[in-house]
């Protein structure tokens, strides 16, 4: 098993224009692949503005999806894994905020439907009610690679530590989270959550955001980040378009787990909940 590999987080600018957004995503993926990335992630809703009034208009069914076809082709061309940020998925009369994972052969390996929908109302801050459009995903999502098992969640999901502990119990060593925090909760919570999820679970944690578009009502925080298993942020962008590259070193992860054996020291006999594999 290869213990070292490179991930790239593509922080693209998202406009109210699907053709533009897809073209931009493909350009960034191509650049990341040429620069040696093995696993590439796009941000949450890289294909459409983060707004309830446009989600249904931008939504695609899995079968026949133009976006997925293009991402699959580029994954195969460059022999890379792609966590295709998220897109609005239409399934019958339901809609989901969905991250597709595409394998090196261009096939869909799995998909994560956002489990926790972002329904919040911070006075004079930010209002969002995703459940006006989307239905709840029902599954924790993990997939195997030749490097390690990888977990996938979407944005608000990252606030719920239970799912990452379950992932770790299933041997996940890297979590990738397409996300789009905002200019209120981003400065307050983004770094803390990323570092907490990493340090508690002794995993690499990568969060990929869209860039900030000042023409939009929802101002994405940007700041795509990667944190190592010791809780140190080893790479972070600002709010502008860019690609973040980070080397993942699983020997380092083992070193951290050996020197500070938190996972071994858990009192699973006492906690009594969520301890099953
Ligand atoms: O949790 C937050 O503060 C932001 C979440 C969010 O923007 C989302 O789930 O899309």
mmCIF file of C-alpha atoms and ligand atoms in Angstrom:
data_model
loop_
_atom_site.group_PDB
_atom_site.id
_atom_site.type_symbol
_atom_site.label_atom_id
_atom_site.label_comp_id
_atom_site.label_asym_id
_atom_site.label_seq_id
_atom_site.Cartn_x
_atom_site.Cartn_y
_atom_site.Cartn_z
ATOM 1 C CA UNK A 1 0.000 0.000 0.000
ATOM 2 C CA UNK A 2 1.370 3.409 -0.960
ATOM 3 C CA UNK A 3 1.743 5.504 2.189
ATOM 4 C CA UNK A 4 2.392 8.856 0.512
ATOM 5 C CA UNK A 5 0.146 10.656 -1.905
ATOM 6 C CA UNK A 6 -0.928 14.138 -2.883
ATOM 7 C CA UNK A 7 -4.344 15.734 -2.615
ATOM 8 C CA UNK A 8 -5.523 18.931 -4.297
ATOM 9 C CA UNK A 9 -8.461 21.110 -3.299
ATOM 10 C CA UNK A 10 -9.838 23.212 -6.156
ATOM 11 C CA UNK A 11 -11.274 26.476 -4.859
ATOM 12 C CA UNK A 12 -13.110 27.716 -7.935
ATOM 13 C CA UNK A 13 -15.178 30.871 -8.380
ATOM 14 C CA UNK A 14 -18.829 29.934 -8.812
ATOM 15 C CA UNK A 15 -21.119 32.130 -10.892
ATOM 16 C CA UNK A 16 -24.753 31.922 -11.959
ATOM 17 C CA UNK A 17 -23.656 30.071 -15.108
ATOM 18 C CA UNK A 18 -23.374 26.277 -15.188
ATOM 19 C CA UNK A 19 -21.273 26.132 -18.362
ATOM 20 C CA UNK A 20 -18.750 28.570 -16.881
ATOM 21 C CA UNK A 21 -18.651 26.718 -13.543
ATOM 22 C CA UNK A 22 -18.076 23.331 -15.125
ATOM 23 C CA UNK A 23 -15.391 24.654 -17.473
ATOM 24 C CA UNK A 24 -13.603 26.261 -14.550
ATOM 25 C CA UNK A 25 -13.796 23.064 -12.475
ATOM 26 C CA UNK A 26 -12.374 21.006 -15.348
ATOM 27 C CA UNK A 27 -9.514 23.484 -15.878
ATOM 28 C CA UNK A 28 -8.614 23.334 -12.186
ATOM 29 C CA UNK A 29 -8.827 19.528 -12.089
ATOM 30 C CA UNK A 30 -6.582 19.306 -15.136
ATOM 31 C CA UNK A 31 -4.007 21.619 -13.585
ATOM 32 C CA UNK A 32 -4.066 19.667 -10.296
ATOM 33 C CA UNK A 33 -3.688 16.342 -12.090
ATOM 34 C CA UNK A 34 -0.805 17.596 -14.218
ATOM 35 C CA UNK A 35 0.843 18.788 -11.005
ATOM 36 C CA UNK A 36 0.709 15.272 -9.583
ATOM 37 C CA UNK A 37 -2.398 15.199 -7.389
ATOM 38 C CA UNK A 38 -3.790 11.705 -6.789
ATOM 39 C CA UNK A 39 -7.084 12.731 -5.166
ATOM 40 C CA UNK A 40 -8.760 15.984 -6.184
ATOM 41 C CA UNK A 41 -11.752 17.644 -4.554
ATOM 42 C CA UNK A 42 -14.023 20.455 -5.638
ATOM 43 C CA UNK A 43 -16.016 22.659 -3.243
ATOM 44 C CA UNK A 44 -19.632 22.367 -2.153
ATOM 45 C CA UNK A 45 -21.962 23.429 -4.972
ATOM 46 C CA UNK A 46 -19.096 24.075 -7.388
ATOM 47 C CA UNK A 47 -21.653 23.944 -10.185
ATOM 48 C CA UNK A 48 -24.242 26.423 -8.938
ATOM 49 C CA UNK A 49 -24.650 29.391 -6.601
ATOM 50 C CA UNK A 50 -25.431 28.411 -3.012
ATOM 51 C CA UNK A 51 -29.049 29.618 -3.142
ATOM 52 C CA UNK A 52 -32.366 27.871 -2.655
ATOM 53 C CA UNK A 53 -33.894 29.747 -5.586
ATOM 54 C CA UNK A 54 -31.545 28.097 -8.109
ATOM 55 C CA UNK A 55 -30.819 24.618 -6.713
ATOM 56 C CA UNK A 56 -33.686 22.913 -8.583
ATOM 57 C CA UNK A 57 -32.891 24.685 -11.832
ATOM 58 C CA UNK A 58 -29.274 23.460 -11.675
ATOM 59 C CA UNK A 59 -30.141 19.965 -10.438
ATOM 60 C CA UNK A 60 -29.202 16.929 -12.526
ATOM 61 C CA UNK A 61 -30.283 13.320 -12.425
ATOM 62 C CA UNK A 62 -27.421 10.863 -12.077
ATOM 63 C CA UNK A 63 -28.357 9.130 -15.288
ATOM 64 C CA UNK A 64 -27.433 11.429 -18.165
ATOM 65 C CA UNK A 65 -25.776 14.095 -16.022
ATOM 66 C CA UNK A 66 -23.592 16.330 -18.201
ATOM 67 C CA UNK A 67 -21.545 17.388 -15.193
ATOM 68 C CA UNK A 68 -20.809 13.825 -14.069
ATOM 69 C CA UNK A 69 -19.949 12.729 -17.598
ATOM 70 C CA UNK A 70 -17.367 15.504 -17.938
ATOM 71 C CA UNK A 71 -15.869 14.804 -14.506
ATOM 72 C CA UNK A 72 -15.743 11.069 -15.236
ATOM 73 C CA UNK A 73 -13.896 11.667 -18.510
ATOM 74 C CA UNK A 74 -11.261 13.831 -16.895
ATOM 75 C CA UNK A 75 -10.797 11.387 -13.982
ATOM 76 C CA UNK A 76 -10.141 8.607 -16.469
ATOM 77 C CA UNK A 77 -7.896 10.729 -18.689
ATOM 78 C CA UNK A 78 -5.618 11.656 -15.779
ATOM 79 C CA UNK A 79 -6.048 8.491 -13.701
ATOM 80 C CA UNK A 80 -7.134 10.374 -10.563
ATOM 81 C CA UNK A 81 -9.846 10.127 -7.920
ATOM 82 C CA UNK A 82 -12.243 13.061 -7.896
ATOM 83 C CA UNK A 83 -14.559 14.060 -5.083
ATOM 84 C CA UNK A 84 -16.927 16.054 -7.227
ATOM 85 C CA UNK A 85 -17.654 18.702 -4.608
ATOM 86 C CA UNK A 86 -21.344 18.733 -4.508
ATOM 87 C CA UNK A 87 -24.108 19.318 -6.994
ATOM 88 C CA UNK A 88 -27.873 19.413 -6.602
ATOM 89 C CA UNK A 89 -29.022 15.874 -7.414
ATOM 90 C CA UNK A 90 -32.562 15.147 -8.587
ATOM 91 C CA UNK A 91 -33.942 11.717 -7.814
ATOM 92 C CA UNK A 92 -37.626 11.351 -8.687
ATOM 93 C CA UNK A 93 -39.363 14.219 -6.952
ATOM 94 C CA UNK A 94 -36.601 14.590 -4.352
ATOM 95 C CA UNK A 95 -33.470 16.707 -4.370
ATOM 96 C CA UNK A 96 -30.209 16.106 -2.530
ATOM 97 C CA UNK A 97 -26.986 18.015 -1.943
ATOM 98 C CA UNK A 98 -24.699 15.286 -3.269
ATOM 99 C CA UNK A 99 -20.961 14.691 -3.575
ATOM 100 C CA UNK A 100 -20.130 12.041 -6.170
ATOM 101 C CA UNK A 101 -16.837 10.188 -5.915
ATOM 102 C CA UNK A 102 -15.355 9.218 -9.255
ATOM 103 C CA UNK A 103 -12.638 6.583 -9.522
ATOM 104 C CA UNK A 104 -9.572 6.466 -11.743
ATOM 105 C CA UNK A 105 -11.480 4.475 -14.342
ATOM 106 C CA UNK A 106 -14.134 7.171 -14.603
ATOM 107 C CA UNK A 107 -16.803 5.171 -12.804
ATOM 108 C CA UNK A 108 -18.835 6.439 -9.865
ATOM 109 C CA UNK A 109 -17.470 4.723 -6.746
ATOM 110 C CA UNK A 110 -19.981 6.115 -4.307
ATOM 111 C CA UNK A 111 -21.917 9.271 -3.487
ATOM 112 C CA UNK A 112 -22.575 11.176 -0.304
ATOM 113 C CA UNK A 113 -25.903 12.881 0.173
ATOM 114 C CA UNK A 114 -25.572 15.608 2.788
ATOM 115 C CA UNK A 115 -26.874 14.162 6.053
ATOM 116 C CA UNK A 116 -27.284 17.334 8.084
ATOM 117 C CA UNK A 117 -29.087 20.119 6.265
ATOM 118 C CA UNK A 118 -28.057 23.697 6.983
ATOM 119 C CA UNK A 119 -31.146 25.288 8.509
ATOM 120 C CA UNK A 120 -29.988 28.243 10.539
ATOM 121 C CA UNK A 121 -30.983 31.816 11.316
ATOM 122 C CA UNK A 122 -28.264 33.949 12.876
ATOM 123 C CA UNK A 123 -29.793 37.344 13.575
ATOM 124 C CA UNK A 124 -28.174 40.071 11.434
ATOM 125 C CA UNK A 125 -25.829 37.360 10.194
ATOM 126 C CA UNK A 126 -26.822 34.567 7.891
ATOM 127 C CA UNK A 127 -30.066 32.760 7.104
ATOM 128 C CA UNK A 128 -30.333 29.495 5.220
ATOM 129 C CA UNK A 129 -32.918 26.745 5.086
ATOM 130 C CA UNK A 130 -31.580 23.967 2.898
ATOM 131 C CA UNK A 131 -34.451 21.684 3.856
ATOM 132 C CA UNK A 132 -36.748 23.953 1.809
ATOM 133 C CA UNK A 133 -35.174 22.223 -1.211
ATOM 134 C CA UNK A 134 -33.214 19.180 -0.160
ATOM 135 C CA UNK A 135 -34.028 15.882 1.494
ATOM 136 C CA UNK A 136 -31.721 14.339 4.088
ATOM 137 C CA UNK A 137 -29.014 11.867 3.109
ATOM 138 C CA UNK A 138 -29.161 8.687 5.184
ATOM 139 C CA UNK A 139 -25.644 7.277 4.966
ATOM 140 C CA UNK A 140 -22.124 7.794 6.212
ATOM 141 C CA UNK A 141 -19.894 7.594 3.160
ATOM 142 C CA UNK A 142 -16.486 5.934 2.851
ATOM 143 C CA UNK A 143 -14.519 4.488 -0.036
ATOM 144 C CA UNK A 144 -11.387 2.414 -0.501
ATOM 145 C CA UNK A 145 -8.314 3.557 -2.379
ATOM 146 C CA UNK A 146 -4.867 1.991 -2.752
ATOM 147 C CA UNK A 147 -3.660 4.607 -0.230
ATOM 148 C CA UNK A 148 -6.213 4.315 2.577
ATOM 149 C CA UNK A 149 -9.901 4.395 3.267
ATOM 150 C CA UNK A 150 -11.360 7.864 2.696
ATOM 151 C CA UNK A 151 -14.477 9.382 4.277
ATOM 152 C CA UNK A 152 -16.673 12.012 2.633
ATOM 153 C CA UNK A 153 -19.068 14.477 4.252
ATOM 154 C CA UNK A 154 -20.512 17.823 3.150
ATOM 155 C CA UNK A 155 -20.113 21.153 4.931
ATOM 156 C CA UNK A 156 -22.561 21.322 7.869
ATOM 157 C CA UNK A 157 -21.983 17.566 8.358
ATOM 158 C CA UNK A 158 -18.537 18.486 9.677
ATOM 159 C CA UNK A 159 -20.101 19.963 12.821
ATOM 160 C CA UNK A 160 -21.293 16.520 13.905
ATOM 161 C CA UNK A 161 -18.347 14.609 15.410
ATOM 162 C CA UNK A 162 -20.182 11.294 15.615
ATOM 163 C CA UNK A 163 -19.889 10.560 11.922
ATOM 164 C CA UNK A 164 -16.110 11.040 11.889
ATOM 165 C CA UNK A 165 -15.636 8.768 14.897
ATOM 166 C CA UNK A 166 -17.670 6.119 13.097
ATOM 167 C CA UNK A 167 -15.498 6.623 10.021
ATOM 168 C CA UNK A 168 -12.357 6.170 12.110
ATOM 169 C CA UNK A 169 -13.751 3.007 13.653
ATOM 170 C CA UNK A 170 -14.013 1.808 10.068
ATOM 171 C CA UNK A 171 -10.345 2.639 9.436
ATOM 172 C CA UNK A 172 -10.731 5.938 7.574
ATOM 173 C CA UNK A 173 -7.477 7.945 7.614
ATOM 174 C CA UNK A 174 -8.393 10.859 5.384
ATOM 175 C CA UNK A 175 -11.680 12.756 5.345
ATOM 176 C CA UNK A 176 -12.600 15.048 2.465
ATOM 177 C CA UNK A 177 -15.345 17.584 2.977
ATOM 178 C CA UNK A 178 -16.597 19.832 0.185
ATOM 179 C CA UNK A 179 -17.890 22.815 2.133
ATOM 180 C CA UNK A 180 -19.030 26.420 1.825
ATOM 181 C CA UNK A 181 -18.942 28.180 5.172
ATOM 182 C CA UNK A 182 -19.803 31.881 5.102
ATOM 183 C CA UNK A 183 -18.395 35.191 6.301
ATOM 184 C CA UNK A 184 -20.116 34.826 9.708
ATOM 185 C CA UNK A 185 -19.561 31.202 10.762
ATOM 186 C CA UNK A 186 -16.337 30.838 8.763
ATOM 187 C CA UNK A 187 -14.120 33.169 10.812
ATOM 188 C CA UNK A 188 -15.711 31.893 14.037
ATOM 189 C CA UNK A 189 -15.699 28.127 13.543
ATOM 190 C CA UNK A 190 -13.960 26.860 10.385
ATOM 191 C CA UNK A 191 -10.439 26.336 11.736
ATOM 192 C CA UNK A 192 -11.627 25.083 15.114
ATOM 193 C CA UNK A 193 -13.866 22.416 13.629
ATOM 194 C CA UNK A 194 -11.246 21.230 11.143
ATOM 195 C CA UNK A 195 -8.587 21.018 13.841
ATOM 196 C CA UNK A 196 -10.924 19.309 16.304
ATOM 197 C CA UNK A 197 -12.037 16.636 13.887
ATOM 198 C CA UNK A 198 -8.366 15.948 13.043
ATOM 199 C CA UNK A 199 -6.953 15.942 16.533
ATOM 200 C CA UNK A 200 -9.712 13.840 18.107
ATOM 201 C CA UNK A 201 -9.602 11.217 15.400
ATOM 202 C CA UNK A 202 -5.909 11.461 14.460
ATOM 203 C CA UNK A 203 -6.743 11.742 10.778
ATOM 204 C CA UNK A 204 -6.001 14.030 7.869
ATOM 205 C CA UNK A 205 -8.977 16.325 7.329
ATOM 206 C CA UNK A 206 -9.385 18.259 4.062
ATOM 207 C CA UNK A 207 -12.125 20.843 3.531
ATOM 208 C CA UNK A 208 -12.638 22.279 0.021
ATOM 209 C CA UNK A 209 -14.595 25.511 -0.440
ATOM 210 C CA UNK A 210 -15.612 27.582 -3.449
ATOM 211 C CA UNK A 211 -13.923 30.989 -3.759
ATOM 212 C CA UNK A 212 -15.800 34.068 -2.513
ATOM 213 C CA UNK A 213 -17.977 35.740 -5.123
ATOM 214 C CA UNK A 214 -18.884 39.258 -3.971
ATOM 215 C CA UNK A 215 -21.736 39.382 -6.524
ATOM 216 C CA UNK A 216 -23.556 36.663 -4.613
ATOM 217 C CA UNK A 217 -25.787 37.012 -1.535
ATOM 218 C CA UNK A 218 -24.081 34.068 0.220
ATOM 219 C CA UNK A 219 -20.435 34.986 0.697
ATOM 220 C CA UNK A 220 -18.423 31.764 0.844
ATOM 221 C CA UNK A 221 -15.618 31.827 3.380
ATOM 222 C CA UNK A 222 -13.130 30.125 1.081
ATOM 223 C CA UNK A 223 -10.060 29.099 3.117
ATOM 224 C CA UNK A 224 -9.877 25.544 1.794
ATOM 225 C CA UNK A 225 -7.694 23.747 4.307
ATOM 226 C CA UNK A 226 -5.877 20.549 5.148
ATOM 227 C CA UNK A 227 -5.120 19.558 8.726
ATOM 228 C CA UNK A 228 -2.767 16.776 9.793
ATOM 229 C CA UNK A 229 -3.447 14.084 12.453
ATOM 230 C CA UNK A 230 -1.638 16.183 15.082
ATOM 231 C CA UNK A 231 -4.176 18.977 14.601
ATOM 232 C CA UNK A 232 -1.915 21.306 12.632
ATOM 233 C CA UNK A 233 -3.248 23.098 9.565
ATOM 234 C CA UNK A 234 -0.648 22.226 6.930
ATOM 235 C CA UNK A 235 -2.170 24.179 4.073
ATOM 236 C CA UNK A 236 -4.787 26.896 3.728
ATOM 237 C CA UNK A 237 -5.957 29.271 0.998
ATOM 238 C CA UNK A 238 -7.507 32.711 1.432
ATOM 239 C CA UNK A 239 -10.884 33.578 -0.136
ATOM 240 C CA UNK A 240 -9.606 33.790 -3.721
ATOM 241 C CA UNK A 241 -9.562 31.215 -6.511
ATOM 242 C CA UNK A 242 -6.638 28.848 -6.206
ATOM 243 C CA UNK A 243 -5.608 25.218 -5.795
ATOM 244 C CA UNK A 244 -4.331 23.897 -2.473
ATOM 245 C CA UNK A 245 -1.894 20.974 -2.663
ATOM 246 C CA UNK A 246 -0.941 18.868 0.345
ATOM 247 C CA UNK A 247 1.137 15.746 0.779
ATOM 248 C CA UNK A 248 -0.502 13.050 2.861
ATOM 249 C CA UNK A 249 1.924 10.866 4.799
ATOM 250 C CA UNK A 250 0.367 7.814 6.402
ATOM 251 C CA UNK A 251 3.625 6.921 8.163
ATOM 252 C CA UNK A 252 3.302 10.245 9.963
ATOM 253 C CA UNK A 253 -0.288 9.376 10.897
ATOM 254 C CA UNK A 254 0.904 6.068 12.392
ATOM 255 C CA UNK A 255 3.669 7.896 14.258
ATOM 256 C CA UNK A 256 1.135 10.276 15.843
ATOM 257 C CA UNK A 257 -1.140 7.374 16.795
ATOM 258 C CA UNK A 258 1.762 5.454 18.322
ATOM 259 C CA UNK A 259 3.214 8.351 20.281
ATOM 260 C CA UNK A 260 -0.127 9.674 21.513
ATOM 261 C CA UNK A 261 -2.371 6.574 21.529
ATOM 262 C CA UNK A 262 -5.713 8.353 21.959
ATOM 263 C CA UNK A 263 -7.696 5.880 19.938
ATOM 264 C CA UNK A 264 -6.342 2.975 21.967
ATOM 265 C CA UNK A 265 -7.054 4.775 25.224
ATOM 266 C CA UNK A 266 -10.752 5.191 24.554
ATOM 267 C CA UNK A 267 -12.921 3.545 27.241
ATOM 268 C CA UNK A 268 -15.275 1.846 24.847
ATOM 269 C CA UNK A 269 -16.419 -0.390 27.698
ATOM 270 C CA UNK A 270 -17.874 2.637 29.468
ATOM 271 C CA UNK A 271 -19.146 4.916 26.701
ATOM 272 C CA UNK A 272 -21.664 2.297 25.624
ATOM 273 C CA UNK A 273 -22.804 4.089 22.454
ATOM 274 C CA UNK A 274 -21.609 4.063 18.877
ATOM 275 C CA UNK A 275 -18.816 1.670 19.611
ATOM 276 C CA UNK A 276 -19.667 -0.989 17.084
ATOM 277 C CA UNK A 277 -17.652 -1.207 13.894
HETATM 278 O O1 LIG B 1 -21.943 25.180 9.483
HETATM 279 C C1 LIG B 1 -21.762 26.274 8.954
HETATM 280 O O2 LIG B 1 -21.465 27.268 9.582
HETATM 281 C C2 LIG B 1 -21.869 26.430 7.474
HETATM 282 C C3 LIG B 1 -22.572 25.287 6.855
HETATM 283 C C4 LIG B 1 -22.891 25.514 5.432
HETATM 284 O O3 LIG B 1 -22.677 26.551 4.893
HETATM 285 C C5 LIG B 1 -23.437 24.411 4.670
HETATM 286 O O4 LIG B 1 -23.733 23.356 5.219
HETATM 287 O O5 LIG B 1 -23.561 24.584 3.460
#
